[in-house]
Coordinates of C-alpha atoms and ligand atoms in Angstrom, one line a residue:
X517 CA 112.4 100.0 86.2
X518 CA 109.5 102.5 86.3
X519 CA 108.6 105.3 88.7
X520 CA 105.5 106.7 87.2
X521 CA 103.5 109.6 88.8
X522 CA 100.2 111.6 88.3
X523 CA 99.9 115.1 89.4
X524 CA 98.8 115.4 93.0
X525 CA 95.2 116.6 92.9
X526 CA 93.9 119.6 94.6
X527 CA 91.4 118.8 97.3
X528 CA 89.3 121.8 96.8
X529 CA 87.3 120.0 94.3
X530 CA 85.8 116.5 93.9
X531 CA 87.4 114.0 91.5
X532 CA 86.0 114.2 87.9
X533 CA 87.0 112.4 84.7
X534 CA 89.9 114.8 84.0
X535 CA 91.6 113.6 87.1
X536 CA 90.4 110.1 86.4
X537 CA 92.0 110.2 82.8
X538 CA 95.5 110.9 84.0
X539 CA 95.2 108.3 86.8
X540 CA 93.9 105.7 84.5
X541 CA 96.9 106.3 82.0
X542 CA 99.3 106.0 84.7
X543 CA 97.7 102.8 86.0
X544 CA 97.7 101.3 82.6
X545 CA 101.4 102.1 82.1
X546 CA 102.1 100.6 85.6
X547 CA 100.3 97.5 84.7
X548 CA 101.9 97.3 81.3
X549 CA 105.4 97.5 82.7
X550 CA 104.8 95.1 85.6
X551 CA 103.5 92.6 83.1
X552 CA 106.8 93.1 81.1
X553 CA 108.6 91.9 84.2
X554 CA 109.8 95.2 85.3
X555 CA 109.8 96.6 88.7
X556 CA 107.4 99.5 89.1
X557 CA 106.5 102.2 91.6
X558 CA 103.3 104.0 90.9
X559 CA 102.5 107.1 92.9
X560 CA 99.4 109.4 93.1
X561 CA 97.9 111.6 95.8
X562 CA 96.5 114.9 96.8
X563 CA 97.9 118.6 97.0
X564 CA 96.3 119.9 100.4
X565 CA 97.9 123.3 101.0
X566 CA 97.3 126.9 99.8
X567 CA 94.7 129.5 99.5
X568 CA 92.2 127.6 97.3
X569 CA 91.9 124.6 99.7
X570 CA 91.5 127.0 102.6
X571 CA 88.6 128.8 100.8
X572 CA 87.0 125.5 99.8
X573 CA 87.1 124.3 103.4
X574 CA 85.5 127.7 104.6
X575 CA 82.8 127.3 102.0
X576 CA 82.2 123.7 103.2
X577 CA 82.0 125.1 106.8
X578 CA 84.7 122.7 108.0
X579 CA 87.8 122.9 109.8
X580 CA 90.6 122.7 107.2
X581 CA 92.2 119.4 108.3
X582 CA 88.9 117.6 108.4
X583 CA 88.0 119.1 105.0
X584 CA 91.2 117.8 103.4
X585 CA 90.9 114.4 105.1
X586 CA 87.5 113.9 103.7
X587 CA 88.2 115.1 100.0
X588 CA 91.7 113.2 99.9
X589 CA 89.7 110.0 101.0
X590 CA 87.1 110.7 98.1
X591 CA 89.9 110.9 95.5
X592 CA 91.1 107.5 96.9
X593 CA 87.8 106.1 96.9
X594 CA 87.4 107.0 93.2
X595 CA 90.8 105.3 92.4
X596 CA 89.6 102.1 94.1
X597 CA 86.3 102.3 91.9
X598 CA 88.6 102.6 88.9
X599 CA 90.7 99.8 89.7
X600 CA 93.9 102.0 90.1
X601 CA 96.8 99.8 91.3
X602 CA 98.9 102.7 92.8
X603 CA 101.7 101.7 95.1
X604 CA 101.9 104.9 97.2
X605 CA 99.3 107.5 98.0
X606 CA 101.0 110.8 99.0
X607 CA 99.3 113.8 100.8
X608 CA 101.3 117.1 101.4
X609 CA 100.0 117.3 104.9
X610 CA 101.8 114.1 105.9
X611 CA 104.8 114.8 108.4
X612 CA 107.1 112.8 106.0
X613 CA 106.4 115.2 103.2
X614 CA 106.7 118.3 105.4
X615 CA 110.0 117.2 106.7
X616 CA 111.4 116.7 103.2
X617 CA 110.1 120.1 102.0
X618 CA 111.8 121.9 105.0
X619 CA 115.0 119.9 104.6
X620 CA 115.2 121.1 100.9
X621 CA 114.3 124.6 101.8
X622 CA 117.0 124.7 104.3
X623 CA 119.6 123.3 101.8
X624 CA 118.8 125.5 98.9
X625 CA 118.7 128.5 101.3
X626 CA 122.3 127.7 102.7
X627 CA 123.5 127.2 99.3
X628 CA 122.5 130.7 98.4
X629 CA 119.8 129.9 95.8
X630 CA 117.1 131.1 98.1
X631 CA 117.3 134.8 99.1
X632 CA 115.1 137.5 100.8
X633 CA 114.0 140.5 99.0
X634 CA 111.0 142.8 98.1
X635 CA 109.0 142.4 95.1
X636 CA 105.9 144.3 93.8
X637 CA 103.9 142.7 91.3
X638 CA 100.5 141.7 89.8
X639 CA 99.0 138.9 92.0
X640 CA 96.2 136.6 90.9
X641 CA 94.6 135.1 94.2
X642 CA 93.1 132.4 92.2
X643 CA 96.4 131.1 90.8
X644 CA 98.3 132.1 93.9
X645 CA 100.8 133.5 91.6
X646 CA 102.3 136.8 90.4
X647 CA 102.1 137.5 86.8
X648 CA 103.9 139.9 84.4
X649 CA 102.1 142.3 82.2
X650 CA 103.0 140.2 79.2
X651 CA 101.4 137.0 80.7
X652 CA 98.1 138.7 80.9
X653 CA 95.2 138.6 78.5
X654 CA 93.7 142.1 78.2
X655 CA 95.0 142.9 81.5
X656 CA 93.3 139.7 83.1
X657 CA 94.5 136.7 84.4
X658 CA 94.5 134.3 81.5
X659 CA 92.9 131.5 83.7
X660 CA 90.7 133.2 85.9
X661 CA 89.8 136.3 83.8
X662 CA 89.9 138.6 86.8
X663 CA 92.0 141.7 87.4
X664 CA 95.1 140.8 89.2
X665 CA 96.0 143.0 92.4
X666 CA 99.1 144.9 92.7
X667 CA 100.9 143.8 95.8
X668 CA 104.3 144.6 97.2
X669 CA 105.7 142.7 100.0
X670 CA 108.9 141.1 101.4
X671 CA 109.3 137.5 100.4
X672 CA 111.8 134.6 99.8
X673 CA 112.9 133.9 96.2
X674 CA 114.4 131.0 94.4
X675 CA 117.2 131.9 91.9
X676 CA 115.4 130.4 89.1
X677 CA 116.7 132.8 86.4
X678 CA 120.3 131.3 87.2
X679 CA 119.4 128.0 85.6
X680 CA 117.7 129.4 82.4
X681 CA 120.8 128.7 80.4
X682 CA 121.2 125.1 81.8
X683 CA 117.5 124.5 81.2
X684 CA 117.5 125.5 77.6
X685 CA 120.6 123.4 76.9
X686 CA 119.0 120.5 78.5
X687 CA 115.8 120.7 76.6
X688 CA 117.8 121.1 73.3
X689 CA 120.1 118.2 74.2
X690 CA 117.3 115.8 75.1
X691 CA 114.6 116.4 72.4
X692 CA 112.2 113.7 73.9
X693 CA 112.4 114.9 77.4
X694 CA 109.2 116.9 77.3
X695 CA 106.8 115.1 75.1
X696 CA 104.8 115.4 72.7
X697 CA 107.0 117.9 70.8
X698 CA 104.4 120.6 70.9
X699 CA 104.7 121.0 74.7
X700 CA 108.7 121.2 74.4
X701 CA 108.4 123.9 71.8
X702 CA 106.0 125.8 73.9
X703 CA 108.6 125.8 76.7
X704 CA 111.4 126.6 74.5
X705 CA 109.4 129.6 73.2
X706 CA 108.7 130.7 76.8
X707 CA 112.3 130.4 77.7
X708 CA 113.3 132.9 75.0
X709 CA 112.4 135.7 77.4
X710 CA 114.3 136.3 80.6
X711 CA 113.4 133.8 83.3
X712 CA 112.5 135.6 86.5
X713 CA 113.2 134.2 90.0
X714 CA 110.4 132.3 91.7
X715 CA 108.6 133.8 94.7
X716 CA 108.5 130.8 96.9
X717 CA 107.1 132.2 100.1
X718 CA 103.7 133.6 101.4
X719 CA 103.6 135.9 104.5
X720 CA 101.5 134.0 107.3
X721 CA 99.6 137.3 107.7
X722 CA 98.1 136.5 104.3
X723 CA 98.0 132.7 104.3
X724 CA 98.5 130.3 107.2
X725 CA 97.7 127.1 105.6
X726 CA 101.1 125.9 104.4
X727 CA 104.4 124.5 105.4
X728 CA 106.3 126.9 107.5
X729 CA 109.7 128.1 106.2
X730 CA 112.2 126.4 108.5
X731 CA 114.4 129.6 108.5
X732 CA 111.7 132.2 108.9
X733 CA 108.5 131.7 111.0
X734 CA 106.8 134.5 109.5
X735 CA 106.2 132.8 106.2
X736 CA 104.8 129.4 104.7
X737 CA 106.0 127.9 101.6
X738 CA 104.4 128.7 98.3
X739 CA 102.1 125.7 97.3
X740 CA 103.9 124.8 94.1
X741 CA 107.5 124.6 95.8
X742 CA 105.7 122.2 98.4
X743 CA 103.6 120.3 96.0
X744 CA 106.3 119.4 93.3
X745 CA 108.5 117.9 96.1
X746 CA 106.0 115.1 96.5
X747 CA 107.7 113.3 93.7
X748 CA 110.8 112.9 95.9
X749 CA 109.4 112.8 99.4
X750 CA 107.2 109.9 98.2
X751 CA 110.6 108.0 97.6
X752 CA 111.8 109.0 101.2
X753 CA 114.3 111.3 99.5
X754 CA 117.2 111.9 100.2
X755 CA 118.3 108.7 102.1
X756 CA 115.7 106.2 101.3
X757 CA 116.6 103.1 99.2
X758 CA 113.4 103.9 97.2
X759 CA 114.9 107.0 95.9
X760 CA 118.1 105.3 95.0
X761 CA 116.1 102.7 93.1
X762 CA 113.3 104.5 91.4
X763 CA 114.4 108.2 90.8
X764 CA 114.3 109.6 88.0
X765 CA 110.5 109.6 87.4
X766 CA 108.2 109.4 84.5
X767 CA 105.7 112.4 85.1
X768 CA 102.4 112.6 83.7
X769 CA 100.5 115.7 83.6
X770 CA 97.9 117.7 81.5
X771 CA 98.9 120.9 79.8
X772 CA 97.4 123.2 82.4
X773 CA 100.5 122.4 84.7
X774 CA 103.1 122.4 82.1
X775 CA 105.1 125.5 83.3
X776 CA 105.5 124.4 87.0
X777 CA 106.5 121.0 85.7
X778 CA 108.8 122.1 83.0
X779 CA 110.4 125.1 84.4
X780 CA 110.1 125.3 88.1
X781 CA 110.7 121.7 88.9
X782 CA 113.6 121.0 86.8
X783 CA 115.5 124.2 88.0
X784 CA 114.7 123.2 91.7
X785 CA 116.2 119.7 91.0
X786 CA 119.2 121.5 89.5
X787 CA 119.6 123.5 92.8
X788 CA 119.1 120.5 94.8
X789 CA 121.8 118.5 92.7
X790 CA 119.2 115.9 91.8
X791 CA 119.2 114.6 88.1
X792 CA 116.3 115.8 86.1
X793 CA 113.1 113.5 85.8
X794 CA 113.3 111.0 82.9
X795 CA 110.2 112.5 81.1
X796 CA 107.5 114.9 81.2
X797 CA 104.6 113.3 79.3
X798 CA 102.0 116.0 78.8
X799 CA 98.3 115.2 77.6
X800 CA 95.5 117.6 76.5
X801 CA 92.0 118.3 77.9
X802 CA 88.8 116.4 77.8
X803 CA 86.4 119.0 76.5
X804 CA 82.7 118.9 77.2
X805 CA 80.2 120.2 74.7
X806 CA 80.1 123.5 76.7
X807 CA 83.9 123.6 76.6
X808 CA 86.2 122.7 79.3
X809 CA 84.8 120.7 82.2
X810 CA 84.5 122.9 85.3
X811 CA 82.5 123.2 88.5
X812 CA 81.1 126.6 87.7
X813 CA 79.7 125.3 84.4
X814 CA 78.1 122.5 86.2
X815 CA 79.3 119.9 83.6
X816 CA 81.5 118.0 85.8
X817 CA 81.3 114.2 85.5
X818 CA 82.3 112.1 88.3
X819 CA 84.3 108.9 87.5
X820 CA 82.4 106.9 90.2
X821 CA 79.1 107.4 88.4
X822 CA 80.5 106.4 85.0
X823 CA 82.0 103.3 86.4
X824 CA 78.9 102.3 88.2
X825 CA 76.7 103.0 85.1
X826 CA 78.8 101.5 82.3
X827 CA 81.4 99.4 83.9
X828 CA 84.9 100.2 85.1
X829 CA 86.8 98.6 82.2
X830 CA 84.4 100.2 79.6
X831 CA 85.4 103.6 81.0
X832 CA 89.2 102.7 81.1
X833 CA 88.9 101.4 77.5
X834 CA 87.2 104.6 76.4
X835 CA 89.7 106.9 77.9
X836 CA 92.6 105.1 76.2
X837 CA 91.1 104.5 73.0
X838 CA 89.4 107.8 72.5
X839 CA 92.0 110.3 73.4
X840 CA 95.2 110.7 71.4
X841 CA 97.7 111.3 74.1
X842 CA 98.8 115.0 73.7
X843 CA 95.7 116.2 72.0
X844 CA 92.3 117.5 73.3
X845 CA 89.4 115.1 73.0
X846 CA 85.5 115.3 73.5
X847 CA 83.7 113.7 76.2
X848 CA 80.1 112.7 76.1
X849 CA 78.3 109.8 77.3
X850 CA 76.9 109.3 73.9
X851 CA 80.6 108.7 72.6
X852 CA 81.1 106.4 75.5
X853 CA 78.0 104.3 74.7
X854 CA 79.0 104.3 71.1
X855 CA 82.4 102.9 71.8
X856 CA 81.1 100.3 74.1
X857 CA 78.5 99.0 71.7
X858 CA 80.7 99.1 68.6
X859 CA 84.1 98.0 69.9
X860 CA 83.3 96.0 73.0
X861 CA 79.7 94.6 72.7
X862 CA 80.0 94.1 69.1
X863 CA 83.5 93.4 67.9
X864 CA 85.3 91.9 70.7
X865 CA 82.3 90.5 72.7
X866 CA 80.9 88.9 69.7
X867 CA 84.2 87.3 68.5
X868 CA 84.6 85.9 72.0
X869 CA 81.0 84.5 72.4
X870 CA 80.9 83.0 68.9
X871 CA 84.3 81.3 69.3
X872 CA 83.4 79.8 72.4
X873 CA 79.9 79.0 71.4
X874 CA 81.4 77.0 68.5
X875 CA 83.9 75.1 70.8
X876 CA 80.8 74.2 73.1
X877 CA 78.8 73.2 70.1
X878 CA 81.2 71.2 68.1
X879 CA 83.8 70.2 70.7
X880 CA 81.9 69.9 74.0
X881 CA 83.8 72.9 75.4
X882 CA 87.2 71.5 75.2
X883 CA 90.3 73.1 73.4
X884 CA 90.7 70.9 70.4
X885 CA 94.2 70.0 69.1
X886 CA 95.3 71.9 66.1
X887 CA 96.0 70.0 62.9
X888 CA 98.2 71.1 60.0
X889 CA 97.4 74.7 59.4
X890 CA 95.9 76.0 56.1
X891 CA 97.1 79.2 54.5
X892 CA 94.3 81.1 56.2
X893 CA 95.2 79.5 59.6
X894 CA 98.8 80.7 58.9
X895 CA 97.8 84.0 58.4
X896 CA 96.0 84.2 61.7
X897 CA 99.3 83.3 63.6
X898 CA 101.1 86.0 61.4
X899 CA 98.5 88.6 62.2
X900 CA 98.7 87.8 66.0
X901 CA 102.4 88.3 65.9
X902 CA 102.2 91.5 64.0
X903 CA 99.4 92.8 66.1
X904 CA 101.4 92.0 69.3
X905 CA 104.7 93.6 68.0
X906 CA 102.6 96.8 67.1
X907 CA 101.0 96.9 70.4
X908 CA 104.2 96.5 72.2
X909 CA 105.7 99.1 70.3
X910 CA 103.0 101.8 70.8
X911 CA 101.9 101.2 74.3
X912 CA 105.0 102.2 76.1
X913 CA 105.2 105.1 73.7
X914 CA 102.0 106.5 75.1
X915 CA 100.3 105.7 71.9
X916 CA 97.5 103.9 73.6
X917 CA 94.9 104.7 70.9
X918 CA 97.2 103.4 68.3
X919 CA 97.8 100.2 70.1
X920 CA 94.2 99.6 70.7
X921 CA 93.3 100.3 67.1
X922 CA 95.7 97.8 65.9
X923 CA 94.4 95.2 68.4
X924 CA 91.0 95.9 67.1
X925 CA 92.2 95.5 63.5
X926 CA 93.1 91.9 64.6
X927 CA 89.7 91.5 66.1
X928 CA 88.1 92.5 62.9
X929 CA 90.2 90.1 60.9
X930 CA 89.4 87.2 63.2
X931 CA 85.6 88.0 62.7
X932 CA 86.2 87.8 58.9
X933 CA 88.3 84.5 59.3
X934 CA 85.2 83.0 61.0
X935 CA 83.1 83.9 58.2
X936 CA 85.6 82.7 55.4
X937 CA 86.5 79.5 57.1
X938 CA 82.9 78.5 57.7
X939 CA 83.3 76.4 60.9
X940 CA 79.4 75.4 60.5
X941 CA 80.2 73.9 57.0
X942 CA 83.3 71.9 58.4
X943 CA 81.3 70.5 61.2
X944 CA 79.0 68.9 59.0
X945 CA 81.5 66.8 57.1
X946 CA 83.5 64.3 59.4
X947 CA 86.3 64.4 56.8
X948 CA 87.0 67.9 57.9
X949 CA 87.2 67.4 61.6
X950 CA 90.9 68.1 61.5
X951 CA 90.4 71.4 59.7
X952 CA 87.6 72.3 62.2
X953 CA 89.8 71.6 65.2
X954 CA 92.6 73.8 63.7
X955 CA 90.4 76.9 62.9
X956 CA 88.8 76.8 66.4
X957 CA 92.4 76.3 68.0
X958 CA 93.4 79.3 66.0
X959 CA 90.3 81.3 67.3
X960 CA 90.9 80.4 70.8
X961 CA 94.6 80.9 70.8
X962 CA 94.1 84.3 69.4
X963 CA 91.8 85.2 72.0
X964 CA 94.3 84.2 74.6
X965 CA 96.6 86.7 73.0
X966 CA 94.0 89.4 73.0
X967 CA 93.2 88.8 76.7
X968 CA 96.9 89.0 77.4
X969 CA 97.3 92.4 75.6
X970 CA 94.3 93.9 77.2
X971 CA 95.4 93.3 80.8
X972 CA 96.7 96.6 81.3
X973 CA 93.6 98.4 80.1
X974 CA 90.8 96.2 81.1
X975 CA 92.2 94.0 84.1
X976 CA 88.9 92.5 85.2
X977 CA 87.6 91.7 81.7
X978 CA 91.1 90.2 80.7
X979 CA 90.9 88.2 83.7
X980 CA 87.4 86.9 82.8
X981 CA 88.4 86.1 79.4
X982 CA 91.3 84.1 80.5
X983 CA 89.0 82.1 83.0
X984 CA 86.7 81.3 80.2
X985 CA 89.6 80.1 78.2
X986 CA 90.3 77.8 81.0
X987 CA 93.6 79.1 81.7
X988 CA 94.7 78.6 85.5
X989 CA 96.5 81.6 87.0
X990 CA 99.8 79.6 86.7
X991 CA 99.3 79.7 83.0
X992 CA 98.3 83.4 83.0
X993 CA 100.9 84.8 85.2
X994 CA 103.9 85.1 83.0
X995 CA 105.7 88.2 81.7
X996 CA 103.9 89.4 78.5
X997 CA 106.8 88.4 76.0
X998 CA 106.5 84.6 77.3
X999 CA 102.5 84.7 77.4
X1000 CA 102.7 85.9 73.8
X1001 CA 104.1 82.7 72.4
X1002 CA 101.8 80.8 69.9
X1003 CA 100.6 77.5 71.1
X1004 CA 100.6 77.9 74.9
X1005 CA 96.9 77.3 75.1
X1006 CA 97.0 73.7 75.8
X1007 CA 94.7 71.2 73.8
X1008 CA 92.3 69.3 76.1
X1009 CA 91.8 72.2 78.5
X1010 CA 88.2 72.8 79.6
X1011 CA 86.5 76.1 78.6
X1012 CA 84.0 77.8 80.7
X1013 CA 80.5 79.2 79.7
X1014 CA 79.7 82.6 80.9
X1015 CA 77.4 85.5 80.4
X1016 CA 78.4 88.2 77.7
X1017 CA 81.6 90.0 78.6
X1018 CA 80.3 93.4 77.6
X1019 CA 76.4 93.8 77.5
X1020 CA 75.2 96.4 74.9
X1021 CA 73.8 99.6 76.3
X1022 CA 70.4 100.2 75.2
X1023 CA 69.6 103.8 74.8
X1024 CA 66.1 105.0 75.2
X1025 CA 64.8 107.1 72.5
X1026 CA 63.8 110.4 73.8
Ligands
MSP2341 N1 97.7 120.2 92.6 C1 98.2 120.7 91.2 C2 99.1 119.5 90.8 C3 100.4 119.6 91.5 S1 101.4 118.3 90.9 C4 102.8 118.6 91.9 C5 96.8 120.5 90.4 N2 95.9 119.8 90.8 S2 94.5 119.7 89.8 O1 93.6 119.0 90.8 O2 94.0 121.0 89.2 O3 94.8 118.7 88.8 C6 95.2 119.0 87.5 C7 95.4 117.8 86.6 O4 94.2 117.2 86.6 C8 95.8 118.0 85.2 O5 97.0 118.3 85.0 C9 95.4 116.8 84.7 O6 96.1 115.6 85.0 C10 94.0 116.6 85.3 N3 92.9 117.3 84.7 C11 92.1 118.1 85.3 N4 91.1 118.5 84.3 C12 91.3 117.9 83.1 C13 90.6 117.8 81.9 N5 89.6 118.5 81.7 N6 91.3 117.0 80.9 C14 92.2 116.4 81.1 N7 93.0 116.3 82.4 C15 92.4 117.2 83.3 O7 97.0 121.2 89.3

């Protein structure tokens, strides 16, 4: 059972590759676990309230509802373009979500964990949050580099501080809960200081675009208290079967929103009496040559553009292979092209084309029956088993890059196996017919394994590979552990000729 979520993205900006990365990771995980025969629910969506969204709508000259509908649809369209197989798309302006937020507010208020009080503090309008002196960098907001404004007003507060001890114990008792470790340590360090209560309302006089507090109509809900609850409202909490079935979640986020997810969210859950999420999985940033990607730097790369230009699967592969989950990585089109040409066109594409080409040339496009395997053939079978074991170990651990690296080692191994077993020499000698059959069979069966393992990463290409290998859907649609049994490629089956899987990208010299 897996409930996997992405952050719900702010609709104040268009989708870019940062959003696309998290969403592709979630999709690859969802697909992987479905292939393992598990029940999966994959949720993504958009975060549509708050100051920033209101400003963006005003800048676009549109009524706010029309604006959020439009940008939310843009995100959806990008996810279609990237073959994202989400089960549920949540929007915080949906009545079902609003109802859950108000119910939770009422309940936590009634239990005494939300109280009314006055607070004066340094407020960053960009972050929509109060800062303490010690959080500032040279007196400026660490994110926006602007001077926060001192404001004093009456608001509602969530007794977050009350749960500090519980949270520290929980993190210590569950070392894997926030991962990778560096982010867990960062949060433990943060929790060494006293944890303040969280201001969870905004006066309507300042901001109208939010969910009204059910117990005081002068206020709307702070956007994070609203947004985090999407993970539950999407399961029809508290009474839905989905909630019973799928909670707790596996959350995926980047390090920018670590604090709300590692501090606010678990303490909110504790106050509600809901068990904590399963894991918080935190990745780093895609950096551009000029630093972080941002609208103001004008270096935003749209996922739809990349997919149209280089191919959806190529982009998905690049994301998962290039970034070590948890660390920052550099993005450039040159790096993407290099990966496509080296890993996909050359290594995998050539292996596939050569193997099928020889099967057509020497065996009329039919899978030959394997004879008695030589030592070299046996090594292929063993390497396939080792590779699959490595892949199945690393992939669910978010070690996508490692999983793919081990698969590419196998691809390299097979390319060398072709060279050393010299099928073109065997083909000249009728006495070696059996040997040639065996080599070809080992190549084709290995390709079936490779296609099976690549399904979560490159769904379309994996399907193309399986079609070229003559696998009917019935032979293909098994849980991975069954697919990965040596010998399931049936001799006698017809192969299919097709154009190259991954065309080389030619770069024009400037
Ligand atoms: N709306 C909040 C999240 C609420 S979740 C209850 C938000 N939205 S956001 O649009 O700013 O999206 C932030 C997320 O987008 C990051 O956590 C990450 O998943 C993704 N990324 C945005 N820029 C990124 C990079 N440059 N690199 C990697 N991921 C990035 O925060």
